[in-house]
Coordinates of C-alpha atoms in Angstrom, one line a residue:
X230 CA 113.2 141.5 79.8
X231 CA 111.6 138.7 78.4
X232 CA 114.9 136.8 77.4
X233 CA 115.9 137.5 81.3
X234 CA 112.6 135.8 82.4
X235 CA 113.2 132.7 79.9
X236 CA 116.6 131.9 82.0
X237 CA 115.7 133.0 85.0
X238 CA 113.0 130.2 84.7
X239 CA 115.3 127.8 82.8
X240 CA 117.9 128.0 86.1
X241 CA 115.0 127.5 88.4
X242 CA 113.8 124.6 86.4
X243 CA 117.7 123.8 86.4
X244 CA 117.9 123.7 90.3
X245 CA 114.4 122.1 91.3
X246 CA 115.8 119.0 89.4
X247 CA 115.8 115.9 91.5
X248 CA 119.4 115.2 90.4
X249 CA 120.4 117.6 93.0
X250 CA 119.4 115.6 95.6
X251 CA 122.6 113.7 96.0
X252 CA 124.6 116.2 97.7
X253 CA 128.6 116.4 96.6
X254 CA 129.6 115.4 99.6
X255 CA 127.9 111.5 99.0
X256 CA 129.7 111.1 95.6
X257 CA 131.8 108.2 95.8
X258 CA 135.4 109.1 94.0
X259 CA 135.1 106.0 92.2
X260 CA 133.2 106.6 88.5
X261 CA 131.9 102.9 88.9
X262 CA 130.9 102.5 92.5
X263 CA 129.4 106.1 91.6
X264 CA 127.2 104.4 89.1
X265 CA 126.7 101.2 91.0
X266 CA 125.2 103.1 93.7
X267 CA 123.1 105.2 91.8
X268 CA 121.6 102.5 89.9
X269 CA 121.0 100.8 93.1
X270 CA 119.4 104.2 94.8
X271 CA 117.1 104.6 91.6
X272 CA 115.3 101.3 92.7
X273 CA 114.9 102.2 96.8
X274 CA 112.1 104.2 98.0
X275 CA 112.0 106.9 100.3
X276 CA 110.3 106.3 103.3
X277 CA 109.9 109.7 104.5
X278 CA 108.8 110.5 100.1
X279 CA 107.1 107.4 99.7
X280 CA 106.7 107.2 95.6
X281 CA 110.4 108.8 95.5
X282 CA 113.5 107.3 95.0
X283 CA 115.9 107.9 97.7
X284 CA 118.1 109.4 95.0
X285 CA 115.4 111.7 94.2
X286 CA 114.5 112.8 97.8
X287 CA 116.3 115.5 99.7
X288 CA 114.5 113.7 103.0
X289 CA 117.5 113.7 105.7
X290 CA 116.4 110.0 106.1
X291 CA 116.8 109.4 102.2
X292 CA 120.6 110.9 102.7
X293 CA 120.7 108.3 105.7
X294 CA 120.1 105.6 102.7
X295 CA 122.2 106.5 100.1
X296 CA 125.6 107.1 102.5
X297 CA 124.6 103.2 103.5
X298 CA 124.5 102.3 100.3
X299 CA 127.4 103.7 98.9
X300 CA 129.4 102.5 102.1
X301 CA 128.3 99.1 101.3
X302 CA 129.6 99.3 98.4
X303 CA 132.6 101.0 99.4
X304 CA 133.6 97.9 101.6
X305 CA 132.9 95.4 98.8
X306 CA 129.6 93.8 98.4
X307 CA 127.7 93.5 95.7
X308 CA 124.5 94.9 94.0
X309 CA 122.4 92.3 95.3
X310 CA 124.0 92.1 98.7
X311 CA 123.5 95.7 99.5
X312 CA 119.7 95.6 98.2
X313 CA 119.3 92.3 100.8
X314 CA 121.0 94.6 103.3
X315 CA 118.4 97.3 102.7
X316 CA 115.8 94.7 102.7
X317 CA 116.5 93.2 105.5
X318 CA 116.9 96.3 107.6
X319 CA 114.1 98.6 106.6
X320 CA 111.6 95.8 105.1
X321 CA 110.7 94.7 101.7
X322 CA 108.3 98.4 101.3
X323 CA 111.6 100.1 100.8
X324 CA 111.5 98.4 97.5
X325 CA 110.2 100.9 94.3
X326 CA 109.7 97.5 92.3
X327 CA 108.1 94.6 94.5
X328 CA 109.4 91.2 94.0
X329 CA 106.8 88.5 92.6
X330 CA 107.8 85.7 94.2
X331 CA 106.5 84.4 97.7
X332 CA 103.7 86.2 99.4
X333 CA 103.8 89.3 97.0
X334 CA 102.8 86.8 94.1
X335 CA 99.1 87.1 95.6
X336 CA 99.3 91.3 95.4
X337 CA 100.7 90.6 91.4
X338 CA 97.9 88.3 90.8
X339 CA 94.5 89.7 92.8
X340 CA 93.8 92.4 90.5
X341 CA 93.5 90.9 87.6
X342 CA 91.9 88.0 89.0
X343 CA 89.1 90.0 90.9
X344 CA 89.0 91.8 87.6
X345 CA 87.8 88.2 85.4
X346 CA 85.6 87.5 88.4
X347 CA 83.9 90.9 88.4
X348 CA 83.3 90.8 84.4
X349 CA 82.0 86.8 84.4
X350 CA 79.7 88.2 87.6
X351 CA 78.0 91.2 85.7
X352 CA 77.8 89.0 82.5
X353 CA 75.9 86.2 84.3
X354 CA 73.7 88.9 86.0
X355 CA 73.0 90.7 83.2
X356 CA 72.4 87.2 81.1
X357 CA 69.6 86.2 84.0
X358 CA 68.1 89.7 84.1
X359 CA 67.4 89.4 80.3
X360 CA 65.8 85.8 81.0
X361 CA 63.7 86.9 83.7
X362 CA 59.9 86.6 83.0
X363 CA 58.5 89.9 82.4
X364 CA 55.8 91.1 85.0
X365 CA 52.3 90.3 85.4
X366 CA 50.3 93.4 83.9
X367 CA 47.4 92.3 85.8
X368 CA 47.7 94.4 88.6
X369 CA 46.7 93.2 92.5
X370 CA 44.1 90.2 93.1
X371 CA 41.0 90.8 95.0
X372 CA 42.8 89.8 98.3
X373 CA 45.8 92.0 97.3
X374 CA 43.6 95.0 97.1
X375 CA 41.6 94.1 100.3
X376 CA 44.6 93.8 102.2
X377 CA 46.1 97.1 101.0
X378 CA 43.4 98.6 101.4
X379 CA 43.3 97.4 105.3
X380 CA 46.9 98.5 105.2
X381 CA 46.4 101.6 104.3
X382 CA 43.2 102.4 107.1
X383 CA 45.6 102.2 109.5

């Protein structure tokens, strides 16, 4: 019984796989456009998935995708090409891996910035905290009581 749970479970495991996601029916005859296209799928996100790869999503618009890719490919461009073509049409988002160059060089660079000016910020507070004169033990002046004492009437 317990061998028959142990594949049961193993098959399961087997068929929950995200390699399954590319139905038979996308597979490009052609071993190497195969492989281009996967490669190229690995680095597109699912905008239906979000931190998927449209290689790993079964989302009917991640299908959309990959027949789009692999019929780019299919009529001859290039790697690059078909990534500028997926670019251009569903915006830079549908990238898994961001490019650093133009805007996107100020997302690469805030964090770690904000991060230095956050630790120089504490350090400088915690430097003037520890230079701050201690206070006066001498409790309120005569005027200070009256007053509170006024204060307090009402």
């Amino acid at each position: 019984m317990t061998l028959f749970r142990l594949l049961l479970a193993t098959v399961l495991i087997a068929l929950a796989s995200p390699s399954w996601a590319v139905q038979p029916d996308e597979i490009l005859d052609d071993p190497v456009l195969e492989s281009r296209a996967r490669d190229i799928s690995a680095g597109l996100r699912c905008l239906v998935c979000r931190n998927e790869s449209i290689d790993e999503s079964n989302a009917e618009l991640a299908r959309d995708m990959r027949l789009l890719v692999r019929e780019r490919l299919v009529e001859g461009d290039s790697d690059t090409e078909v990534m500028s073509f997926i670019v251009e049409r569903y915006g830079e988002y549908v990238l898994l891996r961001p490019t650093t160059d133009g805007v996107n060089i100020i997302l690469w660079v805030a964090a770690p910035v904000l991060f230095l000016i956050a630790m120089l910020s504490a350090g400088l507070y915690l430097r003037q905290r520890g230079n701050a004169p201690e206070p006066t033990k001498g409790g309120l002046s005569a005027d200070e009581e009256k007053r509170l004492k006024e204060l307090l009437k009402d």
